[in-house]
mmCIF file of C-alpha atoms and ligand atoms in Angstrom:
data_model
loop_
_atom_site.group_PDB
_atom_site.id
_atom_site.type_symbol
_atom_site.label_atom_id
_atom_site.label_comp_id
_atom_site.label_asym_id
_atom_site.label_seq_id
_atom_site.Cartn_x
_atom_site.Cartn_y
_atom_site.Cartn_z
ATOM 1 C CA UNK V 1 57.279 112.239 -50.587
ATOM 2 C CA UNK V 2 59.713 109.985 -52.460
ATOM 3 C CA UNK V 3 61.032 113.095 -54.116
ATOM 4 C CA UNK V 4 61.767 114.617 -50.727
ATOM 5 C CA UNK V 5 63.524 111.472 -49.552
ATOM 6 C CA UNK V 6 65.533 111.516 -52.742
ATOM 7 C CA UNK V 7 66.649 115.085 -51.994
ATOM 8 C CA UNK V 8 67.465 114.162 -48.407
ATOM 9 C CA UNK V 9 69.528 111.218 -49.634
ATOM 10 C CA UNK V 10 71.843 113.665 -51.369
ATOM 11 C CA UNK V 11 72.770 115.147 -47.991
ATOM 12 C CA UNK V 12 75.712 113.203 -46.613
ATOM 13 C CA UNK V 13 77.181 112.882 -43.176
ATOM 14 C CA UNK V 14 79.924 115.558 -43.082
ATOM 15 C CA UNK V 15 82.339 113.064 -41.544
ATOM 16 C CA UNK V 16 81.424 110.095 -43.730
ATOM 17 C CA UNK V 17 80.771 111.369 -47.266
ATOM 18 C CA UNK V 18 79.431 107.997 -48.453
ATOM 19 C CA UNK V 19 76.644 107.900 -45.902
ATOM 20 C CA UNK V 20 73.453 109.889 -46.453
ATOM 21 C CA UNK V 21 71.523 111.286 -43.525
ATOM 22 C CA UNK V 22 68.615 109.058 -44.508
ATOM 23 C CA UNK V 23 70.794 105.946 -44.303
ATOM 24 C CA UNK V 24 72.356 107.208 -41.097
ATOM 25 C CA UNK V 25 68.853 107.172 -39.625
ATOM 26 C CA UNK V 26 68.954 110.695 -38.191
ATOM 27 C CA UNK V 27 65.898 111.826 -40.142
ATOM 28 C CA UNK V 28 63.022 110.560 -38.062
ATOM 29 C CA UNK V 29 60.042 112.287 -39.619
ATOM 30 C CA UNK V 30 59.165 114.108 -42.838
ATOM 31 C CA UNK V 31 55.851 115.892 -43.413
ATOM 32 C CA UNK V 32 55.139 117.595 -46.722
ATOM 33 C CA UNK V 33 52.539 120.362 -46.726
ATOM 34 C CA UNK V 34 52.486 122.104 -50.096
ATOM 35 C CA UNK V 35 55.874 123.778 -50.490
ATOM 36 C CA UNK V 36 56.646 123.444 -46.845
ATOM 37 C CA UNK V 37 58.622 120.444 -45.707
ATOM 38 C CA UNK V 38 58.802 119.680 -42.026
ATOM 39 C CA UNK V 39 61.799 117.546 -41.169
ATOM 40 C CA UNK V 40 62.567 116.119 -37.779
ATOM 41 C CA UNK V 41 66.098 115.056 -37.044
ATOM 42 C CA UNK V 42 67.494 113.323 -34.019
ATOM 43 C CA UNK V 43 71.090 113.952 -32.906
ATOM 44 C CA UNK V 44 73.380 110.950 -33.286
ATOM 45 C CA UNK V 45 75.664 111.670 -30.411
ATOM 46 C CA UNK V 46 74.938 114.218 -27.767
ATOM 47 C CA UNK V 47 77.353 117.007 -28.431
ATOM 48 C CA UNK V 48 78.211 115.764 -31.898
ATOM 49 C CA UNK V 49 79.166 119.107 -33.419
ATOM 50 C CA UNK V 50 78.053 117.975 -36.863
ATOM 51 C CA UNK V 51 74.367 118.345 -36.022
ATOM 52 C CA UNK V 52 74.056 122.058 -36.790
ATOM 53 C CA UNK V 53 75.961 121.519 -39.989
ATOM 54 C CA UNK V 54 73.664 118.653 -41.036
ATOM 55 C CA UNK V 55 70.593 120.745 -40.259
ATOM 56 C CA UNK V 56 71.895 123.572 -42.448
ATOM 57 C CA UNK V 57 72.723 121.111 -45.240
ATOM 58 C CA UNK V 58 69.185 119.688 -45.176
ATOM 59 C CA UNK V 59 67.730 123.200 -45.334
ATOM 60 C CA UNK V 60 69.973 124.159 -48.247
ATOM 61 C CA UNK V 61 69.186 120.981 -50.210
ATOM 62 C CA UNK V 62 65.426 121.502 -49.841
ATOM 63 C CA UNK V 63 65.659 125.209 -50.682
ATOM 64 C CA UNK V 64 67.589 124.386 -53.845
ATOM 65 C CA UNK V 65 64.598 122.323 -54.961
ATOM 66 C CA UNK V 66 62.136 125.118 -54.251
ATOM 67 C CA UNK V 67 60.856 123.907 -50.907
ATOM 68 C CA UNK V 68 60.468 125.823 -47.693
ATOM 69 C CA UNK V 69 62.218 123.687 -45.127
ATOM 70 C CA UNK V 70 61.398 123.670 -41.474
ATOM 71 C CA UNK V 71 63.938 121.500 -39.743
ATOM 72 C CA UNK V 72 63.684 120.748 -36.071
ATOM 73 C CA UNK V 73 66.019 118.749 -33.920
ATOM 74 C CA UNK V 74 64.076 116.506 -31.632
ATOM 75 C CA UNK V 75 65.056 114.037 -28.968
ATOM 76 C CA UNK V 76 61.676 112.264 -29.120
ATOM 77 C CA UNK V 77 63.048 109.277 -30.965
ATOM 78 C CA UNK V 78 66.573 108.758 -29.695
ATOM 79 C CA UNK V 79 69.009 107.741 -32.373
ATOM 80 C CA UNK V 80 70.707 104.403 -32.083
ATOM 81 C CA UNK V 81 73.174 102.735 -34.380
ATOM 82 C CA UNK V 82 70.406 100.218 -35.174
ATOM 83 C CA UNK V 83 68.767 102.967 -37.230
ATOM 84 C CA UNK V 84 71.560 102.862 -39.797
ATOM 85 C CA UNK V 85 70.063 101.178 -42.852
ATOM 86 C CA UNK V 86 71.553 98.062 -44.451
ATOM 87 C CA UNK V 87 72.580 100.270 -47.350
ATOM 88 C CA UNK V 88 74.226 102.618 -44.871
ATOM 89 C CA UNK V 89 76.118 99.793 -43.167
ATOM 90 C CA UNK V 90 77.349 98.528 -46.527
ATOM 91 C CA UNK V 91 78.494 102.057 -47.390
ATOM 92 C CA UNK V 92 80.372 102.333 -44.091
ATOM 93 C CA UNK V 93 82.178 99.071 -44.693
ATOM 94 C CA UNK V 94 83.111 100.034 -48.234
ATOM 95 C CA UNK V 95 84.457 103.281 -46.826
ATOM 96 C CA UNK V 96 86.704 101.242 -44.500
ATOM 97 C CA UNK V 97 84.736 101.971 -41.355
ATOM 98 C CA UNK V 98 83.488 98.994 -39.408
ATOM 99 C CA UNK V 99 79.713 99.338 -39.146
ATOM 100 C CA UNK V 100 78.285 99.189 -35.650
ATOM 101 C CA UNK V 101 77.343 95.662 -34.596
ATOM 102 C CA UNK V 102 73.678 94.670 -34.684
ATOM 103 C CA UNK V 103 73.572 92.758 -31.491
ATOM 104 C CA UNK V 104 72.615 95.062 -28.671
ATOM 105 C CA UNK V 105 72.574 92.343 -26.018
ATOM 106 C CA UNK V 106 76.141 93.089 -25.119
ATOM 107 C CA UNK V 107 77.189 96.048 -23.114
ATOM 108 C CA UNK V 108 78.911 98.807 -25.041
ATOM 109 C CA UNK V 109 82.265 97.757 -23.668
ATOM 110 C CA UNK V 110 81.893 94.175 -24.852
ATOM 111 C CA UNK V 111 80.858 95.348 -28.283
ATOM 112 C CA UNK V 112 83.875 97.619 -28.412
ATOM 113 C CA UNK V 113 86.193 94.734 -27.566
ATOM 114 C CA UNK V 114 84.955 92.559 -30.410
ATOM 115 C CA UNK V 115 85.109 94.882 -33.386
ATOM 116 C CA UNK V 116 85.232 93.197 -36.774
ATOM 117 C CA UNK V 117 87.900 94.400 -39.163
ATOM 118 C CA UNK V 118 86.298 95.909 -42.290
ATOM 119 C CA UNK V 119 89.211 94.677 -44.447
ATOM 120 C CA UNK V 120 89.534 90.997 -43.509
ATOM 121 C CA UNK V 121 86.404 90.473 -41.368
ATOM 122 C CA UNK V 122 88.754 89.208 -38.667
ATOM 123 C CA UNK V 123 87.959 89.660 -34.998
ATOM 124 C CA UNK V 124 91.544 89.525 -33.785
ATOM 125 C CA UNK V 125 91.355 93.217 -33.084
ATOM 126 C CA UNK V 126 92.318 95.462 -30.272
ATOM 127 C CA UNK V 127 90.721 98.672 -29.105
ATOM 128 C CA UNK V 128 93.338 101.405 -29.283
ATOM 129 C CA UNK V 129 91.267 104.324 -28.162
ATOM 130 C CA UNK V 130 87.535 104.687 -27.675
ATOM 131 C CA UNK V 131 87.840 108.120 -29.234
ATOM 132 C CA UNK V 132 88.959 108.220 -32.840
ATOM 133 C CA UNK V 133 89.368 111.372 -34.903
ATOM 134 C CA UNK V 134 85.784 112.263 -34.051
ATOM 135 C CA UNK V 135 83.568 111.596 -31.065
ATOM 136 C CA UNK V 136 81.536 109.171 -33.124
ATOM 137 C CA UNK V 137 84.310 106.728 -33.928
ATOM 138 C CA UNK V 138 86.647 104.434 -32.056
ATOM 139 C CA UNK V 139 90.076 103.420 -33.247
ATOM 140 C CA UNK V 140 91.153 99.767 -33.502
ATOM 141 C CA UNK V 141 94.145 97.771 -34.571
ATOM 142 C CA UNK V 142 93.693 94.571 -36.583
ATOM 143 C CA UNK V 143 96.319 91.937 -35.753
ATOM 144 C CA UNK V 144 95.670 90.073 -39.021
ATOM 145 C CA UNK V 145 96.048 93.080 -41.322
ATOM 146 C CA UNK V 146 98.546 94.823 -39.033
ATOM 147 C CA UNK V 147 96.648 98.001 -39.673
ATOM 148 C CA UNK V 148 94.443 100.340 -37.749
ATOM 149 C CA UNK V 149 90.793 100.860 -38.574
ATOM 150 C CA UNK V 150 87.942 102.870 -37.208
ATOM 151 C CA UNK V 151 84.607 101.712 -36.034
ATOM 152 C CA UNK V 152 81.425 103.698 -35.992
ATOM 153 C CA UNK V 153 80.628 103.556 -32.309
ATOM 154 C CA UNK V 154 77.540 101.609 -31.318
ATOM 155 C CA UNK V 155 75.098 103.544 -29.169
HETATM 156 ZN ZN1 LIG E 201 91.991 92.910 -40.703
#
């Protein structure tokens, strides 16, 4: 089982190469039955085009280690940005992407207005566009650093 998780940790988010799918929290269930590995994944964002790619990457990684993967995409456990592990959030920040905030008491809009700059940890930031280079990220401007940064959108 740990071996499988180790293999899955080598599969990274195609858009954020420092973040593994395990740390992203999209792998919701793993069942090992002999050589067969059943993996359940939950889509991060509806319509996030990376999902098919991630599924194929998981299958390839398991096949390379001699397993017979059976990957299904399931909506049973909806993904939320809370599922990103602490390790994953640290990786995002190191990568220069503001990790999604923990506090879910705010509405999405309020969260989006109070993004924390990953460079200076300042909150004097301004939402430039809710849609960054990908659907999953929003673009901000930090008034302290005078630079733009992206935030992984909370969901
Ligand atoms: Zn800053």
